[in-house]
Amino acid sequence: MQKTVSEERVRDQLRTVIDPELGLDIVELGLVYDIKVEQDGRHVDVTFSLTSPMCPVGDMIQEQVENEVLSIEGVETVDARLSFEPPWNPDMMSPAAKLFFGR
């Protein structure tokens, strides 16, 4: 039986996408801004950011976001949107990530 695709399930899957510059996943870094699951889980919208607009691995991270969401059983399409509104800052990180960076 197929599990229901939920925002939490998508968020958990996105924990496998690592920012290579910082060595932490994009969820812990606070880079995932929004997740919408639509069409009974067949379509997912993900809005995410990067630590910097000049990030040289932005295309790679976007591709990883798309691939990881599509790897969830039942998801057929994904729209991964890059946004810099609001601009990312270290205060957006999880408590664990802040601790990791000594903040």
Rosetta silent file (secondary structure, phi, psi, omega in degrees, C-alpha in Angstrom):
SEQUENCE: MQKTVSEERVRDQLRTVIDPELGLDIVELGLVYDIKVEQDGRHVDVTFSLTSPMCPVGDMIQEQVENEVLSIEGVETVDARLSFEPPWNPDMMSPAAKLFFGR
SCORE:     score description
SCORE:     0.000 S_00000001
   1 L     0.000  133.271 -178.767    0.000    0.000    0.000 S_00000001
   2 L   -74.344  134.807  175.706    1.288    3.416   -0.997 S_00000001
   3 L   -73.569  151.207  175.128    1.934    5.934    1.780 S_00000001
   4 L   -70.541  134.600  176.529    0.204    9.273    1.557 S_00000001
   5 L   -78.340  121.925 -179.298    2.514   11.973    0.264 S_00000001
   6 L  -125.863  164.935  175.805    2.657   14.675    2.928 S_00000001
   7 H   -58.178  -40.733  179.905    4.612   17.870    3.474 S_00000001
   8 H   -63.082  -40.726  179.071    6.454   16.079    6.289 S_00000001
   9 H   -63.610  -42.429  178.530    7.385   13.180    3.969 S_00000001
  10 H   -64.747  -45.488  179.879    8.729   15.601    1.365 S_00000001
  11 H   -58.797  -43.501  178.712   10.670   17.543    4.024 S_00000001
  12 H   -61.252  -41.280  179.766   12.218   14.286    5.295 S_00000001
  13 H   -65.744  -35.444 -179.014   13.279   13.339    1.752 S_00000001
  14 H   -70.934  -11.887  176.552   14.852   16.770    1.239 S_00000001
  15 L   -67.382  -11.043  177.671   17.140   16.110    4.212 S_00000001
  16 L   -85.797   -7.874  179.171   19.258   14.088    1.755 S_00000001
  17 L   -90.674  111.481 -174.536   20.086   17.258   -0.235 S_00000001
  18 E  -102.251  132.991  171.608   23.343   18.563    1.236 S_00000001
  19 E   -75.012  112.614 -173.455   24.730   22.055    0.692 S_00000001
  20 L   -65.453  -25.096 -179.852   28.294   21.107   -0.330 S_00000001
  21 L   -74.487  -36.655 -176.084   29.776   24.362    0.928 S_00000001
  22 L  -103.367  -18.014  175.704   28.352   24.054    4.442 S_00000001
  23 L    77.005   14.338  176.485   28.040   20.261    4.716 S_00000001
  24 E  -123.062  160.428 -178.522   24.504   20.303    6.128 S_00000001
  25 E   -76.555  158.867 -174.218   21.169   19.484    4.528 S_00000001
  26 L   -68.533  -21.619  177.182   18.949   22.205    3.120 S_00000001
  27 L   -72.506  -50.320  179.802   16.186   21.529    5.674 S_00000001
  28 L   -62.096  -33.581 -179.993   18.468   22.062    8.702 S_00000001
  29 L   -75.060   -8.917 -179.657   19.930   25.147    7.026 S_00000001
  30 L    78.382   23.032 -177.557   16.447   26.658    6.706 S_00000001
  31 L   -88.671  -10.985  176.740   16.638   26.793    2.921 S_00000001
  32 E   -91.163  110.352 -175.534   13.282   25.074    2.313 S_00000001
  33 E   -87.400  -37.402 -175.106   10.742   27.896    2.410 S_00000001
  34 E  -157.536  145.447  174.987    7.530   26.141    1.367 S_00000001
  35 E  -134.697  127.971  175.684    6.172   22.742    0.346 S_00000001
  36 E  -125.958  125.644  176.987    2.745   22.209   -1.217 S_00000001
  37 E  -102.704  123.729 -175.942    1.420   18.740   -1.991 S_00000001
  38 E  -129.473  170.135  176.696   -1.333   18.792   -4.629 S_00000001
  39 H    53.232   49.090  179.350   -3.387   16.433   -6.798 S_00000001
  40 H    55.043   35.016  176.566   -3.537   13.758   -4.087 S_00000001
  41 H    90.859   -2.895 -178.662    0.248   13.708   -3.844 S_00000001
  42 L   -76.894  -24.288 -179.849    0.961   13.414   -7.551 S_00000001
  43 E  -127.404  138.160  178.257    2.354   16.974   -7.760 S_00000001
  44 E  -131.179  132.358  171.025    4.618   18.801   -5.302 S_00000001
  45 E  -103.311  130.558  175.966    5.705   22.444   -5.294 S_00000001
  46 E  -125.633  125.384  172.770    8.890   23.212   -3.364 S_00000001
  47 E  -106.747  125.073 -177.335   10.141   26.744   -2.797 S_00000001
  48 E  -138.464  168.335  179.711   13.731   26.834   -1.638 S_00000001
  49 L  -131.164 -179.298  174.730   16.629   29.225   -1.397 S_00000001
  50 L  -124.479  162.297 -179.440   20.396   29.204   -1.364 S_00000001
  51 L   -68.317  -19.386  179.796   22.739   30.697    1.207 S_00000001
  52 L  -153.009  141.273  176.054   23.821   33.230   -1.416 S_00000001
  53 L   -60.914  -21.708 -178.878   22.478   34.392   -4.796 S_00000001
  54 L   -92.934   11.495 -177.406   26.008   33.803   -6.111 S_00000001
  55 L   -56.769  121.413 -176.623   26.039   30.157   -4.953 S_00000001
  56 L   -73.599  -11.652 -177.769   27.959   28.205   -7.627 S_00000001
  57 L  -107.960   17.417 -177.471   26.058   24.960   -6.943 S_00000001
  58 H   -55.792  -45.311 -179.776   22.526   26.374   -7.285 S_00000001
  59 H   -64.054  -39.438 -179.686   21.684   24.352  -10.411 S_00000001
  60 H   -65.544  -42.897  179.657   22.985   21.165   -8.798 S_00000001
  61 H   -64.748  -42.346  178.328   20.922   21.740   -5.652 S_00000001
  62 H   -60.789  -42.731  178.786   17.787   22.433   -7.709 S_00000001
  63 H   -63.117  -41.222  178.832   18.314   19.202   -9.648 S_00000001
  64 H   -65.142  -40.804  177.560   18.788   17.264   -6.401 S_00000001
  65 H   -58.443  -49.058 -179.427   15.590   18.776   -4.933 S_00000001
  66 H   -60.573  -47.507 -177.576   13.638   17.688   -8.024 S_00000001
  67 H   -63.818  -41.432 -178.917   15.158   14.188   -8.080 S_00000001
  68 H   -66.711  -41.630  179.217   14.599   13.569   -4.361 S_00000001
  69 H   -66.782  -40.926  178.751   10.952   14.655   -4.488 S_00000001
  70 H   -66.699  -19.741  179.364   10.342   12.546   -7.608 S_00000001
  71 L   -77.120   -9.532  178.435   11.830    9.540   -5.787 S_00000001
  72 L   -77.250  128.652 -178.281    8.865    9.565   -3.378 S_00000001
  73 L   -57.556  127.775  178.181    6.354    6.890   -4.335 S_00000001
  74 L   101.071  -22.901  179.571    3.285    8.460   -5.947 S_00000001
  75 L   -79.773  125.771 -179.270    4.881   11.789   -6.915 S_00000001
  76 L  -105.830  -34.245 -178.916    4.731   12.285  -10.677 S_00000001
  77 E  -138.129  150.981  177.259    5.719   15.943  -11.098 S_00000001
  78 E  -139.980  142.638  173.866    7.594   18.523   -9.069 S_00000001
  79 E  -119.562  103.111  179.485    8.070   22.253   -9.452 S_00000001
  80 E   -96.975  113.130 -175.630   11.202   23.301   -7.563 S_00000001
  81 E  -109.722  128.411  176.642   11.313   27.084   -7.399 S_00000001
  82 E   -86.991  130.797 -179.488   14.344   29.051   -6.302 S_00000001
  83 L  -137.646  144.070  173.414   13.493   32.180   -4.318 S_00000001
  84 L  -115.499   22.852  176.381   15.509   34.837   -2.536 S_00000001
  85 L  -119.001  110.926   -3.891   12.443   36.353   -0.856 S_00000001
  86 L   -77.083  159.740  175.972   13.108   36.625    1.956 S_00000001
  87 L   -61.961  139.558  179.565   16.892   36.513    1.631 S_00000001
  88 L   -67.492  145.293  171.637   18.344   33.621    3.616 S_00000001
  89 L  -145.919  160.821 -174.940   20.231   34.412    6.800 S_00000001
  90 H   -59.187  -21.062  178.108   21.797   32.232    9.532 S_00000001
  91 H   -66.881  -16.029 -178.855   18.868   32.902   11.898 S_00000001
  92 H   -81.557   -9.111 -178.971   16.744   30.662    9.628 S_00000001
  93 L   -70.578  156.617  175.083   18.785   27.574   10.531 S_00000001
  94 L   -66.779  159.758  176.117   17.448   24.901   12.886 S_00000001
  95 H   -54.917  -37.686 -179.951   18.678   24.973   16.493 S_00000001
  96 H   -65.155  -41.813  179.372   20.891   21.955   15.707 S_00000001
  97 H   -67.551  -39.207  176.818   22.496   23.713   12.735 S_00000001
  98 H   -60.426  -42.219  179.045   23.058   26.856   14.797 S_00000001
  99 H   -63.080  -42.391  179.406   24.767   24.730   17.442 S_00000001
 100 H   -57.343  -41.027 -177.965   26.898   23.079   14.733 S_00000001
 101 L   -91.812    4.073  177.523   28.129   26.499   13.590 S_00000001
 102 L    70.772   34.510 -179.535   28.498   27.789   17.156 S_00000001
 103 L  -101.171    0.000    0.000   25.721   30.377   16.890 S_00000001
